[in-house]
Coordinates of C-alpha atoms and ligand atoms in Angstrom, one line a residue:
M1 CA 3.6 -25.1 -21.5
R2 CA 6.7 -24.3 -19.4
A3 CA 9.2 -21.5 -19.6
T4 CA 12.8 -21.7 -18.4
A5 CA 13.6 -20.1 -15.1
T6 CA 16.6 -18.2 -16.4
A7 CA 14.8 -16.2 -19.1
V8 CA 13.5 -12.6 -18.6
M9 CA 9.8 -12.6 -19.5
E10 CA 9.3 -8.9 -20.1
G11 CA 5.6 -7.8 -20.1
W12 CA 4.4 -11.1 -18.7
F13 CA 1.9 -10.7 -15.8
A14 CA 2.2 -13.0 -12.8
L15 CA -1.3 -14.2 -11.7
D16 CA -0.8 -16.7 -8.9
L17 CA 1.7 -18.7 -7.0
L18 CA 2.2 -22.3 -7.8
V19 CA 2.1 -24.2 -4.5
E20 CA 2.7 -27.9 -4.3
G21 CA 2.6 -29.6 -0.9
D22 CA 4.1 -27.0 1.5
R23 CA 6.4 -25.3 -1.0
C24 CA 6.2 -22.6 -3.6
R25 CA 7.2 -24.0 -7.0
G26 CA 6.8 -21.0 -9.3
V27 CA 4.0 -18.8 -10.7
V28 CA 1.2 -19.0 -13.2
A29 CA 1.5 -16.0 -15.5
L30 CA -0.1 -14.4 -18.5
D31 CA 2.2 -14.1 -21.5
L32 CA 2.2 -11.3 -24.0
E33 CA -0.6 -12.9 -26.0
G34 CA -2.7 -13.4 -22.9
G35 CA -2.1 -17.1 -22.7
R36 CA -1.6 -18.7 -19.3
R37 CA 1.9 -20.2 -18.7
E38 CA 3.5 -22.0 -15.8
V39 CA 6.9 -20.6 -14.8
R40 CA 8.6 -23.1 -12.5
A41 CA 11.5 -22.1 -10.2
A42 CA 13.4 -23.4 -7.2
H43 CA 12.8 -20.1 -5.5
V44 CA 10.3 -17.3 -6.1
L45 CA 10.9 -13.7 -5.1
L46 CA 7.9 -11.4 -4.8
A47 CA 9.0 -7.8 -5.6
T48 CA 5.7 -6.4 -7.1
G49 CA 5.7 -3.1 -5.1
G50 CA 2.8 -1.4 -3.4
A51 CA -0.9 -1.0 -3.7
G52 CA -1.6 2.8 -4.1
Q53 CA -4.2 2.0 -6.8
L54 CA -6.5 1.0 -3.9
Y55 CA -7.2 4.7 -3.6
A56 CA -8.6 7.4 -6.0
V57 CA -5.7 9.7 -5.3
T58 CA -2.2 8.2 -5.3
T59 CA 1.4 9.0 -6.1
N60 CA 1.9 5.4 -7.2
P61 CA 1.9 4.2 -10.9
G62 CA -1.0 2.4 -12.5
E63 CA 0.6 -1.0 -11.9
S64 CA 0.7 -0.6 -8.1
T65 CA -2.3 -2.9 -7.7
G66 CA -1.0 -5.1 -4.8
D67 CA -0.5 -8.1 -7.1
G68 CA 2.1 -9.9 -5.0
L69 CA 0.2 -9.3 -1.8
A70 CA -3.0 -10.6 -3.4
M71 CA -1.2 -13.7 -4.6
A72 CA 0.2 -14.3 -1.1
L73 CA -3.2 -13.9 0.5
R74 CA -4.8 -16.3 -2.0
A75 CA -2.1 -18.9 -1.2
G76 CA -2.5 -18.5 2.5
V77 CA 0.9 -16.9 3.1
A78 CA 1.2 -14.7 6.2
V79 CA 0.5 -11.0 5.6
A80 CA 0.5 -8.3 8.3
D81 CA 0.1 -4.6 9.0
V82 CA -1.9 -3.8 5.9
E83 CA -4.0 -1.3 7.8
F84 CA -0.9 1.0 7.9
V85 CA -1.2 3.0 4.6
Q86 CA 0.9 6.1 4.5
F87 CA -0.7 9.1 2.8
H88 CA 1.6 11.9 1.5
P89 CA 0.0 15.2 2.4
T90 CA 1.4 17.4 -0.3
A91 CA 0.6 15.7 -3.7
L92 CA -0.2 18.2 -6.4
H93 CA -4.0 18.3 -6.8
H94 CA -4.1 17.9 -10.5
P95 CA -5.8 15.5 -12.9
S96 CA -2.5 13.9 -13.9
A97 CA -1.9 10.4 -12.6
P98 CA 0.1 9.5 -10.6
R99 CA 0.0 12.7 -8.7
P100 CA 3.3 14.7 -8.7
L101 CA 4.8 15.0 -5.2
L102 CA 5.7 18.4 -3.6
S103 CA 8.3 17.2 -1.2
E104 CA 8.8 17.9 2.5
A105 CA 11.8 20.0 1.5
L106 CA 9.4 22.8 0.5
R107 CA 7.8 23.0 3.9
G108 CA 11.2 22.5 5.5
H109 CA 12.4 25.7 3.7
G110 CA 9.3 27.7 4.7
A111 CA 6.4 26.9 2.4
V112 CA 3.1 27.2 4.3
V113 CA -0.2 25.2 4.0
R114 CA -3.4 27.3 3.6
D115 CA -7.0 26.3 3.7
A116 CA -9.8 27.4 1.3
R117 CA -10.0 30.8 3.0
G118 CA -6.2 31.3 2.6
E119 CA -5.6 30.8 6.4
R120 CA -2.8 28.8 7.9
F121 CA -4.2 26.1 10.2
V122 CA -1.5 23.6 11.0
D123 CA 2.2 23.4 11.9
E124 CA 3.7 22.5 8.5
L125 CA 6.6 20.5 10.1
V126 CA 4.4 17.8 11.7
T127 CA 4.7 14.3 10.3
R128 CA 3.0 13.1 7.1
D129 CA 0.1 11.4 8.9
E130 CA -0.6 14.3 11.2
L131 CA -0.6 16.8 8.3
S132 CA -2.7 14.5 6.1
R133 CA -5.3 14.3 8.9
A134 CA -5.3 18.0 9.6
M135 CA -5.8 18.7 5.9
T136 CA -8.5 16.1 5.5
S137 CA -10.4 17.4 8.5
R138 CA -10.2 21.0 7.2
M139 CA -11.2 20.0 3.7
L140 CA -14.3 18.1 5.1
D141 CA -15.2 21.2 7.2
Q142 CA -15.0 23.5 4.3
G143 CA -16.5 21.1 1.7
V144 CA -13.5 21.3 -0.6
D145 CA -11.2 18.7 -2.2
H146 CA -7.8 20.4 -1.7
C147 CA -5.8 22.9 0.3
W148 CA -3.0 25.1 -0.9
L149 CA 0.8 25.1 -0.5
D150 CA 2.1 28.6 -0.6
A151 CA 5.8 28.5 -1.7
T152 CA 5.8 32.0 -3.1
G153 CA 8.0 33.2 -0.3
L154 CA 10.8 30.8 -1.1
E155 CA 13.9 32.4 -2.7
D156 CA 15.5 31.0 -5.8
F157 CA 12.8 28.3 -6.3
E158 CA 13.8 27.1 -9.8
R159 CA 17.4 26.6 -8.9
R160 CA 16.8 24.9 -5.5
F161 CA 13.9 22.7 -6.6
P162 CA 14.3 22.2 -10.3
T163 CA 12.3 18.9 -10.5
I164 CA 9.4 20.2 -8.6
A165 CA 9.5 23.4 -10.5
A166 CA 9.3 21.5 -13.8
S167 CA 6.4 19.3 -12.7
V168 CA 4.5 22.3 -11.4
R169 CA 5.1 24.3 -14.5
S170 CA 4.0 21.4 -16.7
A171 CA 0.6 21.7 -14.8
G172 CA 0.4 25.3 -15.8
L173 CA 1.4 26.8 -12.4
D174 CA 4.1 29.2 -11.5
P175 CA 5.5 28.3 -8.0
T176 CA 6.9 31.7 -7.5
A177 CA 3.5 33.4 -8.0
D178 CA 0.7 30.8 -7.6
W179 CA -0.4 28.9 -4.5
L180 CA -0.2 25.2 -5.4
P181 CA -3.3 23.0 -4.9
I182 CA -2.5 20.0 -2.7
A183 CA -4.3 17.0 -1.3
P184 CA -3.2 13.8 0.6
A185 CA -2.5 10.9 -1.7
A186 CA -2.0 7.2 -0.9
H187 CA 1.8 6.8 -1.0
Y188 CA 3.2 3.7 0.7
L189 CA 1.9 0.4 2.2
C190 CA 3.8 -0.2 5.4
G191 CA 2.6 -3.8 5.8
G192 CA 2.7 -6.7 3.4
V193 CA 3.9 -10.2 3.1
V194 CA 5.5 -11.1 6.4
T195 CA 9.2 -11.9 6.1
D196 CA 12.2 -12.5 8.4
L197 CA 15.2 -10.3 8.1
D198 CA 16.4 -12.4 5.1
G199 CA 13.2 -12.0 3.2
A200 CA 11.9 -15.5 3.8
T201 CA 8.1 -15.8 4.0
S202 CA 5.9 -18.3 5.8
L203 CA 5.9 -20.5 2.7
A204 CA 9.1 -22.4 1.8
G205 CA 10.5 -21.4 -1.5
L206 CA 8.8 -18.0 -1.5
W207 CA 10.7 -14.8 -0.6
A208 CA 9.6 -11.1 -0.6
C209 CA 11.4 -7.8 -0.7
G210 CA 10.6 -4.2 -1.4
E211 CA 7.3 -2.5 -0.7
V212 CA 5.3 -5.8 -1.0
A213 CA 7.1 -7.1 2.1
C214 CA 6.5 -6.6 5.7
T215 CA 10.0 -7.0 7.2
G216 CA 9.2 -5.0 10.3
V217 CA 11.4 -2.0 9.6
H218 CA 8.4 0.4 9.2
G219 CA 6.4 -0.4 12.2
A220 CA 3.0 1.4 12.2
N221 CA 4.4 4.3 10.2
R222 CA 7.2 5.0 7.8
L223 CA 10.1 7.4 7.8
A224 CA 10.7 9.0 4.4
S225 CA 13.2 7.1 2.2
N226 CA 13.1 3.8 4.1
S227 CA 12.2 2.1 0.8
L228 CA 15.8 2.4 -0.1
L229 CA 16.5 0.1 2.9
E230 CA 13.8 -2.3 1.6
G231 CA 15.3 -2.6 -1.8
M232 CA 19.1 -2.2 -1.2
V233 CA 19.4 -4.2 2.0
F234 CA 16.7 -6.8 1.8
G235 CA 17.1 -7.6 -1.9
P236 CA 20.7 -8.7 -1.5
R237 CA 19.9 -10.5 1.7
V238 CA 17.4 -12.7 -0.1
V239 CA 20.0 -13.7 -2.7
E240 CA 22.6 -14.4 0.0
A241 CA 20.1 -16.5 2.1
I242 CA 19.2 -18.6 -1.0
E243 CA 22.9 -19.0 -1.9
A244 CA 23.6 -20.1 1.7
G245 CA 20.9 -22.8 1.4
W246 CA 18.4 -21.4 3.9
E247 CA 15.0 -23.1 3.8
G248 CA 12.0 -21.5 5.5
P249 CA 11.9 -18.5 7.8
R250 CA 13.9 -17.8 10.9
R251 CA 12.7 -16.0 14.1
S252 CA 13.6 -12.4 13.1
G253 CA 12.0 -9.2 12.0
A254 CA 8.2 -9.3 11.4
M255 CA 8.3 -13.1 11.1
R256 CA 8.5 -13.3 14.9
A257 CA 4.8 -12.4 14.9
V258 CA 4.0 -15.5 12.9
L259 CA 6.4 -18.0 14.6
D260 CA 5.5 -16.8 18.1
G261 CA 1.8 -16.4 17.4
G262 CA 0.2 -13.1 16.4
T263 CA -3.4 -12.0 16.4
L264 CA -5.2 -13.7 13.6
L265 CA -7.7 -11.9 11.4
E266 CA -10.5 -13.6 9.7
N267 CA -9.5 -14.5 6.1
T268 CA -11.6 -12.3 3.9
T269 CA -9.9 -13.0 0.5
V270 CA -12.5 -12.7 -2.3
S271 CA -13.0 -16.2 -3.5
D272 CA -12.4 -17.1 -7.2
E273 CA -15.9 -18.4 -7.3
A274 CA -17.3 -15.0 -6.5
W275 CA -14.8 -13.3 -8.8
F276 CA -15.5 -15.4 -11.9
A277 CA -19.2 -14.6 -11.6
Y278 CA -18.3 -11.0 -12.3
S279 CA -19.1 -9.3 -15.7
P280 CA -17.4 -6.3 -17.4
R281 CA -20.1 -6.4 -20.0
A282 CA -22.5 -5.1 -17.4
Q283 CA -20.0 -2.8 -15.8
P284 CA -16.6 -2.0 -17.5
A285 CA -13.6 -3.0 -15.5
I286 CA -12.3 0.6 -15.3
T287 CA -15.6 1.7 -13.7
S288 CA -15.3 -1.0 -11.2
R289 CA -11.7 0.0 -10.3
Q290 CA -12.9 3.6 -9.8
A291 CA -15.8 2.4 -7.6
L292 CA -13.3 0.4 -5.5
Q293 CA -11.0 3.4 -5.3
E294 CA -13.9 5.7 -4.3
A295 CA -15.1 3.3 -1.6
M296 CA -11.6 2.9 -0.2
T297 CA -10.9 6.7 -0.2
C298 CA -14.1 7.6 1.5
G299 CA -14.2 4.8 4.1
A300 CA -10.7 3.4 4.5
G301 CA -8.5 6.3 3.7
V302 CA -6.8 9.0 5.9
V303 CA -9.6 8.9 8.5
R304 CA -11.6 5.7 9.3
T305 CA -14.5 4.8 11.6
D306 CA -16.3 1.6 12.2
V307 CA -19.2 2.9 10.2
S308 CA -17.1 4.1 7.3
L309 CA -15.3 0.8 7.1
K310 CA -18.5 -1.1 7.1
A311 CA -19.8 1.0 4.2
T312 CA -16.6 0.3 2.3
E313 CA -16.9 -3.4 3.0
D314 CA -20.5 -3.3 1.7
A315 CA -19.3 -1.4 -1.5
L316 CA -16.5 -4.0 -2.1
G317 CA -19.0 -6.8 -1.7
H318 CA -21.2 -5.2 -4.3
I319 CA -18.2 -4.9 -6.7
A320 CA -17.2 -8.5 -6.0
T321 CA -20.6 -9.9 -6.8
T322 CA -21.6 -7.7 -9.7
P323 CA -21.8 -10.1 -12.7
T324 CA -19.0 -9.7 -15.3
D325 CA -17.5 -11.9 -18.0
D326 CA -14.7 -14.4 -17.6
G327 CA -12.1 -12.4 -19.5
D328 CA -8.4 -13.3 -18.8
D329 CA -6.8 -9.9 -19.4
R330 CA -4.5 -7.8 -17.1
D331 CA -7.2 -5.2 -16.1
H332 CA -9.4 -8.1 -15.0
H333 CA -6.8 -9.6 -12.8
E334 CA -5.6 -6.3 -11.4
L335 CA -9.1 -5.5 -10.3
R336 CA -9.3 -9.0 -8.8
N337 CA -6.1 -8.3 -6.9
L338 CA -7.3 -4.9 -5.7
L339 CA -10.4 -6.4 -4.3
T340 CA -8.4 -9.1 -2.5
V341 CA -6.1 -6.5 -0.9
A342 CA -8.9 -4.0 -0.2
S343 CA -10.8 -6.6 1.7
A344 CA -7.6 -7.4 3.8
V345 CA -7.1 -3.6 4.5
V346 CA -10.7 -3.1 5.6
T347 CA -10.6 -6.2 7.8
A348 CA -7.4 -5.1 9.5
A349 CA -8.5 -1.5 9.9
T350 CA -11.8 -2.6 11.4
A351 CA -10.1 -4.9 13.8
R352 CA -7.6 -2.3 14.9
A353 CA -10.0 -0.3 17.1
E354 CA -7.3 2.3 18.1
S355 CA -5.2 5.0 16.4
R356 CA -1.5 4.2 15.8
G357 CA 1.0 5.5 13.3
C358 CA -0.7 6.1 10.0
H359 CA -3.9 4.2 10.9
W360 CA -6.3 6.8 12.3
R361 CA -9.7 5.7 13.7
A362 CA -11.8 8.9 14.5
D363 CA -14.0 6.7 16.7
H364 CA -10.9 5.4 18.6
P365 CA -8.5 8.3 18.5
R366 CA -6.1 7.0 21.1
L367 CA -3.3 4.5 21.2
D368 CA -4.5 1.3 22.9
P369 CA -1.7 -0.8 24.5
A370 CA -3.9 -3.9 23.9
F371 CA -3.2 -3.4 20.2
H372 CA 0.6 -3.4 20.5
R373 CA 0.7 -6.3 18.2
R374 CA 0.6 -7.3 14.6
L375 CA -2.7 -8.3 13.0
L376 CA -2.1 -11.3 10.8
H377 CA -3.9 -12.6 7.7
H378 CA -2.9 -16.3 7.8
P379 CA -5.5 -19.0 7.4
A380 CA -3.1 -21.7 8.5
L381 CA -2.7 -20.3 12.0
D382 CA -4.8 -21.2 15.0
S383 CA -7.1 -18.3 15.8
A384 CA -6.6 -19.0 19.5
M385 CA -3.0 -17.9 19.4
T386 CA -1.4 -15.7 22.0
P387 CA -0.8 -12.1 21.2
T388 CA 2.5 -11.1 19.6
P389 CA 5.3 -10.3 22.1
S390 CA 5.8 -6.5 22.3
D391 CA 9.3 -6.7 20.9
S392 CA 8.0 -7.7 17.5
A393 CA 4.9 -5.5 17.4
P394 CA 4.4 -2.3 15.4
K395 CA 5.7 0.7 17.4
E396 CA 5.2 4.4 17.1
R397 CA 8.2 5.9 15.5
A398 CA 9.9 8.9 16.9
K399 CA 8.3 12.0 15.3
Ligands
FAD401 C1 6.4 9.6 -6.3 C2 7.1 8.7 -5.4 C3 8.3 9.1 -4.7 C4 9.0 8.3 -3.9 N1 10.1 8.8 -3.2 C5 10.8 8.0 -2.5 C6 12.0 8.4 -1.9 O1 12.4 9.6 -2.1 N2 12.7 7.5 -1.1 C7 12.3 6.3 -0.9 O2 13.0 5.5 -0.2 N3 11.1 5.8 -1.4 C8 10.4 6.6 -2.2 N4 9.2 6.2 -2.7 C9 8.8 4.8 -2.5 C10 9.6 3.9 -3.4 O3 9.7 4.4 -4.6 C11 8.8 2.5 -3.5 O4 8.5 2.0 -2.2 C12 9.8 1.5 -4.2 O5 10.0 2.0 -5.6 C13 9.1 0.2 -4.3 O6 10.1 -0.6 -5.0 P1 9.7 -2.1 -5.3 O7 10.9 -2.7 -6.1 O8 9.2 -2.8 -4.1 O9 8.4 -2.0 -6.3 P2 8.3 -1.2 -7.7 O10 9.4 -0.3 -7.9 O11 6.9 -0.7 -7.7 O12 8.4 -2.4 -8.8 C14 7.5 -3.4 -8.9 C15 7.6 -4.0 -10.2 O13 6.8 -5.2 -10.3 C16 6.0 -5.2 -11.5 N5 4.8 -6.0 -11.2 C17 3.8 -5.7 -10.4 N6 2.8 -6.6 -10.4 C18 3.3 -7.5 -11.3 C19 2.7 -8.7 -11.9 N7 1.5 -9.2 -11.4 N8 3.4 -9.4 -12.8 C20 4.6 -9.0 -13.2 N9 5.2 -7.8 -12.8 C21 4.5 -7.1 -11.8 C22 5.8 -3.7 -11.8 O14 5.5 -3.5 -13.1 C23 7.1 -3.1 -11.4 O15 8.0 -3.2 -12.4 C24 8.5 7.0 -3.6 C25 7.4 6.5 -4.2 C26 6.7 7.3 -5.1 C27 5.4 6.8 -5.8

């Protein structure tokens, strides 16, 4: 059954891209009753957000399961830079999900970070990735799962930071008297579906904007609030490009890595065959999601090594091949998408044997000029391609 392209299908869940020949023609979606529908469209815009649910601790909402990214990977659309996952160092360590953020403004105004012994151990004004690594390393050394943010010295807290004060108080803490428990949380996926500067992907008829896209603006790291740019600049640009009759990508932004030849990664998308052999009766879907999040957090999180990534890959393989039923509900498909994206992250993080931006390899702690290039998931490309020219490669941002 077909739906009209002009209707708003609230609550429907997009499953996969409809690709005919070399063009995207719409999506297959689950309707509110769980029935599969074809939604045909002249143009499809992926705007499904990030994939923070890959990790056990995240600031992202429950629906940030990398759906658009997974759809693109399954359809063979070029994806890049997914190893660059930004962790926010000062998420409130509290059972609530998603984790409330204690913004940089607190540290900017003098709040200090303390370890389990109450000692300061890091310059609080370093970048998000540096602070996340310092905290993770200290937490591992001390065998604890959080540090502390001491904002008790800040004057007039409630008036200057009313939103933070409210979320902290709702967790039963008084920011003027209590040290606040904090831990790094997965916050933003810098990479995504490769686009040009008008949001065109490598597949005609398919466009992407927002966190799901890899436009090239973030490089290997992300400056705070650049998502505003992703939404407010690239969203309208997509519309303008479609109205202007553009077909297919141009050589701009991250798309240069695809059109000029980037470094191809082996395609590790979990096949549908493996997936549909999976059974929630044996292991409930929620448990499988937690197992995936645990594996990604331990082995492909703030700090990675070849060994930890291999362990994560093995754990994902176990989840992917554990028998389950053939249910067609949203949880089932979100887990399927998480597995697809997790495999892509692990593959890219393994291949990038260096440390750059928010990708930290403890076994390769230096920047390696040989990796000054994007790593692409794109089965249609020739693996013998030349490296990406440096002007289109992920760069270190100014601190
Ligand atoms: C706590 C927090 C604070 C932040 N603060 C800032 C900030 O100060 N400045 C800044 O620039 N950025 C900030 N960010 C990042 C920014 O909010 C996100 O990058 C941005 O909202 C992403 O927008 P989006 O439109 O791409 O995706 P989203 O806003 O996540 O929207 C995606 C939509 O797609 C829907 N969707 C997903 N999958 C499917 C599917 N399969 N079928 C149908 N629908 C689907 C979702 O339900 C959702 O409605 C923050 C993020 C968090 C979590």
